mmCIF file of N, CA and C in Angstrom:
data_model
loop_
_atom_site.group_PDB
_atom_site.id
_atom_site.type_symbol
_atom_site.label_atom_id
_atom_site.label_comp_id
_atom_site.label_asym_id
_atom_site.label_seq_id
_atom_site.Cartn_x
_atom_site.Cartn_y
_atom_site.Cartn_z
ATOM 1 N N MET A 1 -13.761 13.323 -11.525
ATOM 2 C CA MET A 1 -13.163 12.297 -10.832
ATOM 3 C C MET A 1 -13.916 11.006 -10.631
ATOM 4 N N TYR A 2 -12.828 9.828 -11.085
ATOM 5 C CA TYR A 2 -13.320 8.452 -11.760
ATOM 6 C C TYR A 2 -13.364 7.747 -10.086
ATOM 7 N N LEU A 3 -14.496 7.662 -9.668
ATOM 8 C CA LEU A 3 -15.003 6.718 -8.258
ATOM 9 C C LEU A 3 -14.797 5.451 -8.499
ATOM 10 N N ILE A 4 -13.875 4.599 -8.003
ATOM 11 C CA ILE A 4 -14.106 3.254 -8.341
ATOM 12 C C ILE A 4 -14.779 2.118 -7.344
ATOM 13 N N ARG A 5 -15.519 1.340 -7.767
ATOM 14 C CA ARG A 5 -16.298 0.305 -6.503
ATOM 15 C C ARG A 5 -15.327 -0.948 -6.648
ATOM 16 N N LEU A 6 -14.773 -0.629 -5.747
ATOM 17 C CA LEU A 6 -13.431 -1.736 -5.465
ATOM 18 C C LEU A 6 -13.915 -3.046 -5.009
ATOM 19 N N THR A 7 -13.240 -4.031 -5.804
ATOM 20 C CA THR A 7 -13.483 -5.345 -5.494
ATOM 21 C C THR A 7 -12.045 -6.348 -5.697
ATOM 22 N N LYS A 8 -12.234 -7.636 -5.068
ATOM 23 C CA LYS A 8 -10.932 -7.849 -4.940
ATOM 24 C C LYS A 8 -10.531 -8.303 -6.491
ATOM 25 N N GLU A 9 -11.241 -8.823 -7.179
ATOM 26 C CA GLU A 9 -10.923 -8.736 -8.708
ATOM 27 C C GLU A 9 -10.241 -7.423 -9.348
ATOM 28 N N GLU A 10 -10.393 -6.410 -9.051
ATOM 29 C CA GLU A 10 -10.068 -5.174 -9.569
ATOM 30 C C GLU A 10 -8.566 -5.107 -9.077
ATOM 31 N N LEU A 11 -8.449 -5.464 -7.696
ATOM 32 C CA LEU A 11 -7.245 -5.261 -7.108
ATOM 33 C C LEU A 11 -6.318 -6.158 -7.504
ATOM 34 N N ARG A 12 -6.822 -7.528 -8.065
ATOM 35 C CA ARG A 12 -6.076 -8.355 -8.456
ATOM 36 C C ARG A 12 -5.377 -8.153 -9.901
ATOM 37 N N GLN A 13 -6.478 -7.802 -10.681
ATOM 38 C CA GLN A 13 -5.871 -7.066 -12.228
ATOM 39 C C GLN A 13 -4.891 -5.829 -11.994
ATOM 40 N N ARG A 14 -5.343 -4.913 -11.400
ATOM 41 C CA ARG A 14 -3.927 -4.053 -10.998
ATOM 42 C C ARG A 14 -2.745 -4.162 -10.638
ATOM 43 N N PHE A 15 -2.834 -5.435 -9.728
ATOM 44 C CA PHE A 15 -1.632 -6.044 -8.885
ATOM 45 C C PHE A 15 -0.449 -6.526 -10.110
ATOM 46 N N GLU A 16 -1.347 -7.365 -10.852
ATOM 47 C CA GLU A 16 -0.961 -8.043 -12.150
ATOM 48 C C GLU A 16 -0.115 -6.790 -13.061
ATOM 49 N N GLN A 17 -0.930 -5.865 -13.289
ATOM 50 C CA GLN A 17 -0.313 -5.023 -14.083
ATOM 51 C C GLN A 17 0.908 -4.332 -13.832
ATOM 52 N N TYR A 18 0.626 -3.835 -12.837
ATOM 53 C CA TYR A 18 1.784 -3.251 -11.683
ATOM 54 C C TYR A 18 3.060 -4.087 -11.435
ATOM 55 N N ASN A 19 2.511 -5.288 -11.261
ATOM 56 C CA ASN A 19 3.791 -6.176 -11.168
ATOM 57 C C ASN A 19 4.583 -6.029 -12.520
ATOM 58 N N LYS A 20 3.733 -6.337 -13.484
ATOM 59 C CA LYS A 20 4.540 -6.614 -14.751
ATOM 60 C C LYS A 20 5.107 -5.214 -15.126
ATOM 61 N N ASP A 21 4.568 -3.971 -15.069
ATOM 62 C CA ASP A 21 5.136 -2.493 -15.441
ATOM 63 C C ASP A 21 6.209 -2.278 -14.891
ATOM 64 N N TYR A 22 6.212 -2.305 -13.428
ATOM 65 C CA TYR A 22 7.065 -1.856 -12.334
ATOM 66 C C TYR A 22 8.106 -2.408 -11.266
ATOM 67 N N PHE A 23 7.725 -3.831 -11.673
ATOM 68 C CA PHE A 23 8.504 -4.713 -10.899
ATOM 69 C C PHE A 23 9.194 -5.886 -11.471
ATOM 70 N N ASN A 24 8.798 -5.702 -12.834
ATOM 71 C CA ASN A 24 9.643 -6.665 -13.650
ATOM 72 C C ASN A 24 9.020 -8.022 -13.332
ATOM 73 N N ASN A 25 7.637 -8.548 -12.833
ATOM 74 C CA ASN A 25 7.086 -9.408 -12.577
ATOM 75 C C ASN A 25 7.793 -10.363 -11.556
ATOM 76 N N SER A 26 8.481 -9.658 -10.821
ATOM 77 C CA SER A 26 9.109 -10.384 -9.510
ATOM 78 C C SER A 26 8.525 -10.901 -8.497
ATOM 79 N N LEU A 27 7.105 -10.012 -8.207
ATOM 80 C CA LEU A 27 6.299 -10.295 -6.862
ATOM 81 C C LEU A 27 5.625 -11.538 -7.136
ATOM 82 N N GLY A 28 5.529 -12.696 -6.164
ATOM 83 C CA GLY A 28 4.680 -13.634 -6.580
ATOM 84 C C GLY A 28 2.994 -13.713 -5.986
ATOM 85 N N ASN A 29 2.374 -14.672 -5.535
ATOM 86 C CA ASN A 29 1.140 -14.549 -5.639
ATOM 87 C C ASN A 29 0.861 -13.630 -4.479
ATOM 88 N N CYS A 30 -0.622 -12.894 -4.332
ATOM 89 C CA CYS A 30 -0.975 -11.956 -3.287
ATOM 90 C C CYS A 30 -2.449 -12.446 -3.175
ATOM 91 N N GLU A 31 -2.753 -12.524 -1.617
ATOM 92 C CA GLU A 31 -4.124 -12.620 -1.194
ATOM 93 C C GLU A 31 -4.301 -10.863 -1.105
ATOM 94 N N PHE A 32 -5.812 -10.662 -1.300
ATOM 95 C CA PHE A 32 -6.238 -9.370 -1.083
ATOM 96 C C PHE A 32 -7.299 -9.397 -0.171
ATOM 97 N N HIS A 33 -7.508 -8.466 0.631
ATOM 98 C CA HIS A 33 -8.364 -8.558 1.705
ATOM 99 C C HIS A 33 -8.747 -6.941 2.004
ATOM 100 N N PHE A 34 -9.688 -6.762 2.659
ATOM 101 C CA PHE A 34 -10.330 -5.671 2.799
ATOM 102 C C PHE A 34 -10.303 -5.236 4.595
ATOM 103 N N LEU A 35 -10.147 -3.777 5.002
ATOM 104 C CA LEU A 35 -9.818 -3.624 6.261
ATOM 105 C C LEU A 35 -11.023 -3.410 6.781
ATOM 106 N N ASN A 36 -11.114 -3.458 7.940
ATOM 107 C CA ASN A 36 -12.650 -3.180 8.781
ATOM 108 C C ASN A 36 -13.319 -1.710 8.425
ATOM 109 N N LYS A 37 -14.348 -1.592 8.280
ATOM 110 C CA LYS A 37 -14.670 -0.255 8.155
ATOM 111 C C LYS A 37 -14.515 0.669 8.888
ATOM 112 N N ASN A 38 -14.374 0.848 10.167
ATOM 113 C CA ASN A 38 -13.765 1.425 11.121
ATOM 114 C C ASN A 38 -12.814 1.963 11.317
ATOM 115 N N ILE A 39 -11.672 1.488 10.425
ATOM 116 C CA ILE A 39 -10.281 1.415 10.337
ATOM 117 C C ILE A 39 -10.131 2.897 9.341
ATOM 118 N N SER A 40 -9.456 3.721 9.528
ATOM 119 C CA SER A 40 -8.489 4.884 8.900
ATOM 120 C C SER A 40 -7.890 4.297 7.860
ATOM 121 N N ILE A 41 -7.027 3.662 7.887
ATOM 122 C CA ILE A 41 -5.698 2.905 7.195
ATOM 123 C C ILE A 41 -6.276 2.940 5.890
ATOM 124 N N LEU A 42 -5.363 3.588 4.827
ATOM 125 C CA LEU A 42 -5.666 3.295 3.607
ATOM 126 C C LEU A 42 -5.433 1.485 3.238
ATOM 127 N N GLY A 43 -4.069 1.301 3.463
ATOM 128 C CA GLY A 43 -3.534 0.002 2.992
ATOM 129 C C GLY A 43 -2.279 -0.598 3.923
ATOM 130 N N LYS A 44 -2.508 -1.877 3.934
ATOM 131 C CA LYS A 44 -1.486 -2.765 4.298
ATOM 132 C C LYS A 44 -0.964 -3.468 3.853
ATOM 133 N N TYR A 45 0.190 -4.136 4.052
ATOM 134 C CA TYR A 45 0.875 -5.357 3.641
ATOM 135 C C TYR A 45 1.701 -6.469 4.884
ATOM 136 N N ASN A 46 1.023 -7.533 4.340
ATOM 137 C CA ASN A 46 1.607 -8.558 5.740
ATOM 138 C C ASN A 46 1.814 -9.674 5.184
ATOM 139 N N GLU A 47 2.824 -10.627 5.635
ATOM 140 C CA GLU A 47 3.045 -11.986 5.629
ATOM 141 C C GLU A 47 2.077 -13.168 6.490
ATOM 142 N N LYS A 48 1.457 -14.008 5.912
ATOM 143 C CA LYS A 48 1.212 -15.046 7.328
ATOM 144 C C LYS A 48 1.362 -16.299 6.644
ATOM 145 N N LYS A 49 1.688 -17.411 7.670
ATOM 146 C CA LYS A 49 2.300 -18.592 7.596
ATOM 147 C C LYS A 49 0.994 -19.372 7.566
ATOM 148 N N ASN A 50 0.958 -20.754 6.419
ATOM 149 C CA ASN A 50 0.360 -21.578 6.900
ATOM 150 C C ASN A 50 1.161 -23.065 6.472
ATOM 151 N N SER A 51 0.151 -23.979 6.525
ATOM 152 C CA SER A 51 1.134 -25.492 6.043
ATOM 153 C C SER A 51 1.861 -25.371 4.930
ATOM 154 N N ARG A 52 1.315 -24.355 3.820
ATOM 155 C CA ARG A 52 2.249 -24.475 2.549
ATOM 156 C C ARG A 52 3.310 -23.304 2.550
ATOM 157 N N GLY A 53 3.429 -22.738 3.658
ATOM 158 C CA GLY A 53 4.672 -21.900 3.444
ATOM 159 C C GLY A 53 3.995 -20.169 3.812
ATOM 160 N N LYS A 54 4.575 -19.070 3.460
ATOM 161 C CA LYS A 54 4.366 -17.789 3.705
ATOM 162 C C LYS A 54 3.157 -17.095 2.442
ATOM 163 N N ILE A 55 2.420 -16.658 2.866
ATOM 164 C CA ILE A 55 1.626 -15.964 1.444
ATOM 165 C C ILE A 55 1.596 -14.735 1.826
ATOM 166 N N SER A 56 1.489 -13.855 0.983
ATOM 167 C CA SER A 56 1.624 -12.251 1.082
ATOM 168 C C SER A 56 0.361 -11.824 1.265
ATOM 169 N N GLN A 57 0.121 -10.756 2.004
ATOM 170 C CA GLN A 57 -1.762 -10.279 1.992
ATOM 171 C C GLN A 57 -1.314 -8.722 1.943
ATOM 172 N N ILE A 58 -2.222 -8.440 1.303
ATOM 173 C CA ILE A 58 -2.247 -6.816 0.854
ATOM 174 C C ILE A 58 -3.821 -6.457 1.130
ATOM 175 N N TRP A 59 -4.293 -5.776 2.431
ATOM 176 C CA TRP A 59 -4.981 -5.185 2.924
ATOM 177 C C TRP A 59 -5.445 -3.813 2.265
ATOM 178 N N ILE A 60 -6.734 -3.609 2.102
ATOM 179 C CA ILE A 60 -7.146 -2.419 1.596
ATOM 180 C C ILE A 60 -8.583 -1.710 2.301
ATOM 181 N N GLY A 61 -8.181 -0.522 2.471
ATOM 182 C CA GLY A 61 -9.188 -0.062 3.235
ATOM 183 C C GLY A 61 -10.559 -0.069 2.934
ATOM 184 N N ARG A 62 -11.571 -0.332 3.242
ATOM 185 C CA ARG A 62 -13.196 -0.324 2.799
ATOM 186 C C ARG A 62 -13.804 0.927 2.818
ATOM 187 N N ASN A 63 -13.309 1.744 4.015
ATOM 188 C CA ASN A 63 -14.081 2.977 4.312
ATOM 189 C C ASN A 63 -13.897 4.313 3.671
ATOM 190 N N ILE A 64 -13.091 3.964 2.383
ATOM 191 C CA ILE A 64 -12.509 4.887 1.722
ATOM 192 C C ILE A 64 -13.489 5.233 0.051
ATOM 193 N N VAL A 65 -13.433 6.799 -0.131
ATOM 194 C CA VAL A 65 -14.000 7.007 -1.708
ATOM 195 C C VAL A 65 -13.120 6.556 -2.320
ATOM 196 N N TRP A 66 -12.595 5.811 -3.058
ATOM 197 C CA TRP A 66 -11.469 5.350 -3.905
ATOM 198 C C TRP A 66 -11.614 6.090 -5.307
ATOM 199 N N THR A 67 -10.561 6.946 -5.531
ATOM 200 C CA THR A 67 -10.363 7.280 -7.022
ATOM 201 C C THR A 67 -9.088 6.504 -7.583
ATOM 202 N N ASP A 68 -9.098 6.655 -8.729
ATOM 203 C CA ASP A 68 -7.950 5.907 -9.592
ATOM 204 C C ASP A 68 -6.449 6.447 -9.031
ATOM 205 N N GLU A 69 -6.256 7.535 -8.622
ATOM 206 C CA GLU A 69 -5.267 8.017 -8.396
ATOM 207 C C GLU A 69 -4.399 7.669 -7.124
ATOM 208 N N LEU A 70 -5.830 7.704 -6.079
ATOM 209 C CA LEU A 70 -5.495 6.944 -4.735
ATOM 210 C C LEU A 70 -5.400 5.862 -4.481
ATOM 211 N N LEU A 71 -6.018 4.995 -5.462
ATOM 212 C CA LEU A 71 -6.081 3.360 -5.319
ATOM 213 C C LEU A 71 -4.511 2.988 -5.983
ATOM 214 N N ASN A 72 -4.086 4.010 -7.063
ATOM 215 C CA ASN A 72 -2.740 3.344 -7.582
ATOM 216 C C ASN A 72 -1.618 3.712 -6.756
ATOM 217 N N ASN A 73 -1.943 4.966 -5.959
ATOM 218 C CA ASN A 73 -0.770 5.406 -4.948
ATOM 219 C C ASN A 73 -0.686 4.276 -3.758
ATOM 220 N N VAL A 74 -1.840 3.889 -3.367
ATOM 221 C CA VAL A 74 -2.094 2.979 -2.067
ATOM 222 C C VAL A 74 -1.599 1.708 -2.361
ATOM 223 N N LEU A 75 -1.870 1.022 -3.543
ATOM 224 C CA LEU A 75 -1.760 -0.376 -4.296
ATOM 225 C C LEU A 75 -0.105 -0.308 -4.245
ATOM 226 N N ILE A 76 0.213 0.209 -5.446
ATOM 227 C CA ILE A 76 1.846 0.774 -5.363
ATOM 228 C C ILE A 76 2.615 0.520 -3.832
ATOM 229 N N ASN A 77 2.391 1.191 -3.165
ATOM 230 C CA ASN A 77 2.805 1.719 -1.805
ATOM 231 C C ASN A 77 3.197 0.314 -1.098
ATOM 232 N N GLU A 78 1.887 -0.422 -1.586
ATOM 233 C CA GLU A 78 1.939 -1.808 -0.475
ATOM 234 C C GLU A 78 2.826 -2.918 -1.322
ATOM 235 N N MET A 79 2.789 -2.734 -2.432
ATOM 236 C CA MET A 79 3.637 -3.435 -3.334
ATOM 237 C C MET A 79 5.184 -3.497 -3.215
ATOM 238 N N VAL A 80 5.534 -2.161 -2.961
ATOM 239 C CA VAL A 80 6.908 -1.560 -2.569
ATOM 240 C C VAL A 80 7.240 -2.334 -1.131
ATOM 241 N N HIS A 81 6.448 -2.507 -0.291
ATOM 242 C CA HIS A 81 6.544 -3.294 0.510
ATOM 243 C C HIS A 81 6.670 -5.029 0.578
ATOM 244 N N MET A 82 5.960 -5.273 -0.358
ATOM 245 C CA MET A 82 5.869 -6.435 -0.795
ATOM 246 C C MET A 82 7.339 -6.841 -1.297
ATOM 247 N N TYR A 83 7.496 -6.133 -2.288
ATOM 248 C CA TYR A 83 9.038 -6.203 -2.531
ATOM 249 C C TYR A 83 10.220 -6.341 -1.922
ATOM 250 N N ASN A 84 10.290 -5.398 -0.588
ATOM 251 C CA ASN A 84 11.332 -5.151 0.290
ATOM 252 C C ASN A 84 11.408 -6.414 1.047
ATOM 253 N N PHE A 85 10.159 -6.910 1.298
ATOM 254 C CA PHE A 85 10.179 -8.052 2.329
ATOM 255 C C PHE A 85 10.541 -9.252 1.877
ATOM 256 N N THR A 86 9.623 -9.466 0.382
ATOM 257 C CA THR A 86 9.833 -10.546 -0.142
ATOM 258 C C THR A 86 10.973 -11.030 -1.300
ATOM 259 N N ILE A 87 11.639 -9.766 -1.833
ATOM 260 C CA ILE A 87 12.504 -9.960 -2.501
ATOM 261 C C ILE A 87 14.026 -9.602 -2.014
ATOM 262 N N ASP A 88 14.008 -8.269 -1.481
ATOM 263 C CA ASP A 88 15.101 -7.679 -0.865
ATOM 264 C C ASP A 88 15.131 -8.590 0.414
ATOM 265 N N LYS A 89 14.238 -8.999 1.290
ATOM 266 C CA LYS A 89 14.334 -9.860 2.457
ATOM 267 C C LYS A 89 14.786 -8.842 3.550
ATOM 268 N N CYS A 90 14.114 -7.611 3.180
ATOM 269 C CA CYS A 90 14.289 -6.248 4.277
ATOM 270 C C CYS A 90 13.172 -7.218 5.481
ATOM 271 N N LYS A 91 13.500 -7.483 6.560
ATOM 272 C CA LYS A 91 12.478 -7.919 7.852
ATOM 273 C C LYS A 91 12.015 -6.331 8.647
ATOM 274 N N PHE A 92 12.872 -5.185 8.646
ATOM 275 C CA PHE A 92 12.647 -4.320 9.206
ATOM 276 C C PHE A 92 12.923 -2.988 8.641
ATOM 277 N N ASP A 93 12.088 -2.058 8.378
ATOM 278 C CA ASP A 93 12.391 -1.074 7.457
ATOM 279 C C ASP A 93 11.792 0.301 8.085
ATOM 280 N N GLY A 94 12.323 0.680 9.136
ATOM 281 C CA GLY A 94 11.912 1.805 9.924
ATOM 282 C C GLY A 94 10.682 1.346 10.693
ATOM 283 N N VAL A 95 10.266 1.928 11.561
ATOM 284 C CA VAL A 95 8.913 1.859 12.541
ATOM 285 C C VAL A 95 7.973 1.343 11.657
ATOM 286 N N LEU A 96 7.559 2.285 10.978
ATOM 287 C CA LEU A 96 6.320 2.202 10.206
ATOM 288 C C LEU A 96 6.334 1.414 8.816
ATOM 289 N N GLY A 97 7.918 1.238 8.724
ATOM 290 C CA GLY A 97 7.831 0.358 7.496
ATOM 291 C C GLY A 97 8.288 1.438 6.151
ATOM 292 N N HIS A 98 8.669 2.666 6.379
ATOM 293 C CA HIS A 98 8.854 3.467 5.230
ATOM 294 C C HIS A 98 10.280 4.146 5.362
ATOM 295 N N GLY A 99 11.188 3.294 5.785
ATOM 296 C CA GLY A 99 12.486 3.743 5.861
ATOM 297 C C GLY A 99 13.444 3.740 4.717
ATOM 298 N N SER A 100 14.367 3.419 4.822
ATOM 299 C CA SER A 100 15.605 3.729 3.451
ATOM 300 C C SER A 100 15.327 2.799 2.413
ATOM 301 N N ASN A 101 14.990 1.279 2.777
ATOM 302 C CA ASN A 101 14.558 0.552 1.363
ATOM 303 C C ASN A 101 13.609 0.874 1.209
ATOM 304 N N PHE A 102 12.356 1.194 1.779
ATOM 305 C CA PHE A 102 11.042 1.847 1.053
ATOM 306 C C PHE A 102 11.454 3.417 0.032
ATOM 307 N N ARG A 103 12.044 3.950 0.626
ATOM 308 C CA ARG A 103 12.316 5.111 0.011
ATOM 309 C C ARG A 103 13.571 5.321 -1.390
ATOM 310 N N ARG A 104 14.496 3.848 -1.085
ATOM 311 C CA ARG A 104 15.211 3.536 -2.395
ATOM 312 C C ARG A 104 14.072 3.085 -3.764
ATOM 313 N N GLN A 105 13.094 2.443 -3.260
ATOM 314 C CA GLN A 105 12.214 1.694 -4.084
ATOM 315 C C GLN A 105 11.314 3.142 -5.107
ATOM 316 N N CYS A 106 10.807 3.602 -3.749
ATOM 317 C CA CYS A 106 10.140 5.068 -4.328
ATOM 318 C C CYS A 106 11.158 6.102 -5.259
ATOM 319 N N LYS A 107 12.473 6.063 -4.730
ATOM 320 C CA LYS A 107 13.058 6.889 -5.495
ATOM 321 C C LYS A 107 13.175 6.314 -7.385
ATOM 322 N N ARG A 108 13.778 4.826 -7.030
ATOM 323 C CA ARG A 108 13.527 3.710 -8.318
ATOM 324 C C ARG A 108 12.359 4.453 -9.312
ATOM 325 N N LEU A 109 11.168 4.155 -8.661
ATOM 326 C CA LEU A 109 9.865 4.606 -9.395
ATOM 327 C C LEU A 109 9.551 5.746 -9.674
ATOM 328 N N LYS A 110 10.132 6.736 -9.207
ATOM 329 C CA LYS A 110 10.208 8.198 -9.714
ATOM 330 C C LYS A 110 11.120 8.270 -10.770
ATOM 331 N N GLN A 111 12.207 7.834 -10.858
ATOM 332 C CA GLN A 111 13.266 7.807 -11.705
ATOM 333 C C GLN A 111 12.918 7.487 -13.188
ATOM 334 N N ASP A 112 12.486 5.963 -12.897
ATOM 335 C CA ASP A 112 12.214 5.010 -13.998
ATOM 336 C C ASP A 112 10.699 5.119 -14.716
ATOM 337 N N TYR A 113 9.529 5.679 -13.924
ATOM 338 C CA TYR A 113 8.225 5.761 -14.280
ATOM 339 C C TYR A 113 7.720 6.961 -13.897
ATOM 340 N N ASP A 114 8.444 7.833 -13.287
ATOM 341 C CA ASP A 114 7.917 9.237 -12.911
ATOM 342 C C ASP A 114 6.287 9.085 -11.999
ATOM 343 N N ILE A 115 6.709 8.233 -11.276
ATOM 344 C CA ILE A 115 5.641 7.867 -10.211
ATOM 345 C C ILE A 115 5.990 8.379 -8.930
ATOM 346 N N ILE A 116 5.403 8.979 -8.107
ATOM 347 C CA ILE A 116 5.452 9.644 -6.946
ATOM 348 C C ILE A 116 4.592 9.133 -5.988
ATOM 349 N N ILE A 117 5.297 7.982 -5.052
ATOM 350 C CA ILE A 117 4.725 7.514 -3.748
ATOM 351 C C ILE A 117 4.638 7.980 -2.691
ATOM 352 N N LYS A 118 3.459 8.413 -2.076
ATOM 353 C CA LYS A 118 3.539 9.021 -0.746
ATOM 354 C C LYS A 118 3.373 7.887 0.422
ATOM 355 N N PRO A 119 4.648 7.694 1.109
ATOM 356 C CA PRO A 119 4.522 6.755 2.223
ATOM 357 C C PRO A 119 3.413 7.118 3.277
ATOM 358 N N HIS A 120 2.701 7.964 3.444
ATOM 359 C CA HIS A 120 1.601 8.069 4.336
ATOM 360 C C HIS A 120 0.552 8.938 3.522
ATOM 361 N N SER A 121 -0.503 9.089 4.246
ATOM 362 C CA SER A 121 -1.734 9.673 3.765
ATOM 363 C C SER A 121 -1.562 11.182 3.561
ATOM 364 N N PHE A 122 -0.577 11.410 4.119
ATOM 365 C CA PHE A 122 -0.565 13.016 4.412
ATOM 366 C C PHE A 122 -0.319 13.626 3.038
ATOM 367 N N GLY A 123 -1.148 14.407 2.918
ATOM 368 C CA GLY A 123 -0.745 15.187 1.364
ATOM 369 C C GLY A 123 -1.850 14.707 0.086
ATOM 370 N N CYS A 124 -2.478 13.474 0.661
ATOM 371 C CA CYS A 124 -3.500 12.554 -0.050
ATOM 372 C C CYS A 124 -4.605 13.106 0.355
ATOM 373 N N LYS A 125 -5.484 13.425 -0.539
ATOM 374 C CA LYS A 125 -6.812 13.773 -0.501
ATOM 375 C C LYS A 125 -7.546 12.604 -0.543
ATOM 376 N N VAL A 126 -8.005 12.283 0.766
ATOM 377 C CA VAL A 126 -8.618 11.065 1.076
ATOM 378 C C VAL A 126 -10.100 11.437 1.741
ATOM 379 N N GLU A 127 -11.417 10.938 0.740
ATOM 380 C CA GLU A 127 -12.440 11.098 1.483
ATOM 381 C C GLU A 127 -13.254 9.593 2.096
ATOM 382 N N TYR A 128 -13.674 9.846 3.050
ATOM 383 C CA TYR A 128 -14.321 8.653 3.887
ATOM 384 C C TYR A 128 -15.381 8.321 3.530
ATOM 385 N N ILE A 129 -16.088 7.158 3.721
ATOM 386 C CA ILE A 129 -17.335 6.730 3.735
ATOM 387 C C ILE A 129 -18.293 7.359 4.955
ATOM 388 N N ILE A 130 -17.633 6.802 5.727
ATOM 389 C CA ILE A 130 -18.056 7.436 7.140
ATOM 390 C C ILE A 130 -16.670 7.791 8.010
ATOM 391 N N PRO A 131 -16.830 8.943 8.467
ATOM 392 C CA PRO A 131 -15.705 9.649 8.825
ATOM 393 C C PRO A 131 -15.231 8.727 10.395
ATOM 394 N N PRO A 132 -13.964 8.449 9.870
ATOM 395 C CA PRO A 132 -13.089 7.603 11.145
ATOM 396 C C PRO A 132 -12.483 8.397 12.294
ATOM 397 N N LYS A 133 -12.328 7.830 13.323
ATOM 398 C CA LYS A 133 -11.895 8.771 14.466
ATOM 399 C C LYS A 133 -10.710 9.228 13.990
ATOM 400 N N LYS A 134 -10.227 10.451 14.486
ATOM 401 C CA LYS A 134 -9.163 10.853 14.217
ATOM 402 C C LYS A 134 -8.039 10.613 15.239
ATOM 403 N N ALA A 135 -6.840 10.148 14.806
ATOM 404 C CA ALA A 135 -5.556 10.050 15.247
ATOM 405 C C ALA A 135 -5.236 11.246 16.028
ATOM 406 N N ASN A 136 -4.776 11.273 17.501
ATOM 407 C CA ASN A 136 -4.176 12.358 18.042
ATOM 408 C C ASN A 136 -3.506 12.850 17.244
ATOM 409 N N PHE A 137 -3.006 13.920 17.528
ATOM 410 C CA PHE A 137 -1.880 14.842 16.679
ATOM 411 C C PHE A 137 -1.006 14.430 17.333
ATOM 412 N N LEU A 138 -0.356 13.733 18.318
ATOM 413 C CA LEU A 138 1.002 13.222 18.580
ATOM 414 C C LEU A 138 1.427 12.232 17.879
ATOM 415 N N TRP A 139 0.286 11.116 17.684
ATOM 416 C CA TRP A 139 0.384 10.077 16.613
ATOM 417 C C TRP A 139 0.395 10.438 14.974
ATOM 418 N N ARG A 140 0.031 11.375 14.946
ATOM 419 C CA ARG A 140 -0.087 11.946 13.376
ATOM 420 C C ARG A 140 1.426 12.454 13.334
ATOM 421 N N LEU A 141 2.173 13.094 14.311
ATOM 422 C CA LEU A 141 3.201 13.804 14.040
ATOM 423 C C LEU A 141 4.121 12.567 13.989
ATOM 424 N N LEU A 142 4.177 11.808 15.003
ATOM 425 C CA LEU A 142 5.129 10.655 15.070
ATOM 426 C C LEU A 142 5.416 9.882 14.011
ATOM 427 N N SER A 143 4.092 9.374 13.325
ATOM 428 C CA SER A 143 3.942 8.581 12.168
ATOM 429 C C SER A 143 4.767 9.270 11.151
ATOM 430 N N PHE A 144 4.778 10.332 10.783
ATOM 431 C CA PHE A 144 5.360 11.464 9.675
ATOM 432 C C PHE A 144 6.607 11.224 9.926
ATOM 433 N N ILE A 145 7.248 11.693 11.302
ATOM 434 C CA ILE A 145 8.720 11.866 11.600
ATOM 435 C C ILE A 145 9.221 10.762 11.357
ATOM 436 N N ILE A 146 8.941 9.744 11.983
ATOM 437 C CA ILE A 146 9.521 8.462 12.501
ATOM 438 C C ILE A 146 10.502 8.208 11.162
ATOM 439 N N ASP A 147 9.857 7.724 10.089
ATOM 440 C CA ASP A 147 10.288 7.200 8.800
ATOM 441 C C ASP A 147 11.062 8.188 8.009
ATOM 442 N N ARG A 148 11.180 9.365 8.513
ATOM 443 C CA ARG A 148 12.056 10.002 7.557
ATOM 444 C C ARG A 148 13.561 9.788 7.382
#
């Protein structure tokens, strides 16, 4: 297993490569940030507004022991959100963002590149540097069911 010491430069390089390989260089600029160490979330996408307009942001978990496979899955997952939000102009895609538009892009990635993107961390082997607080069972169950 290849473990990655994650930097913003590593994220930027992977983003540029995946944008070229899987999104036809259609995604614009993106800022990269790390999530708080106490949070168990693997990644998230959002946009912020400033005086120059909207800026895409991808946030990656800092408390994760990153493997190449896990990082690829999470980063491409967030890039799918970015694509849906910026290219497809989809402002709402299910309660947790993994609705029909997200699934359509995942299907395209599977058909065209044989890449399987998991919308949630369920089924992914995730090792944390510091064990996070567990979400209660009901929240985990709802987050799995809601975007089906």
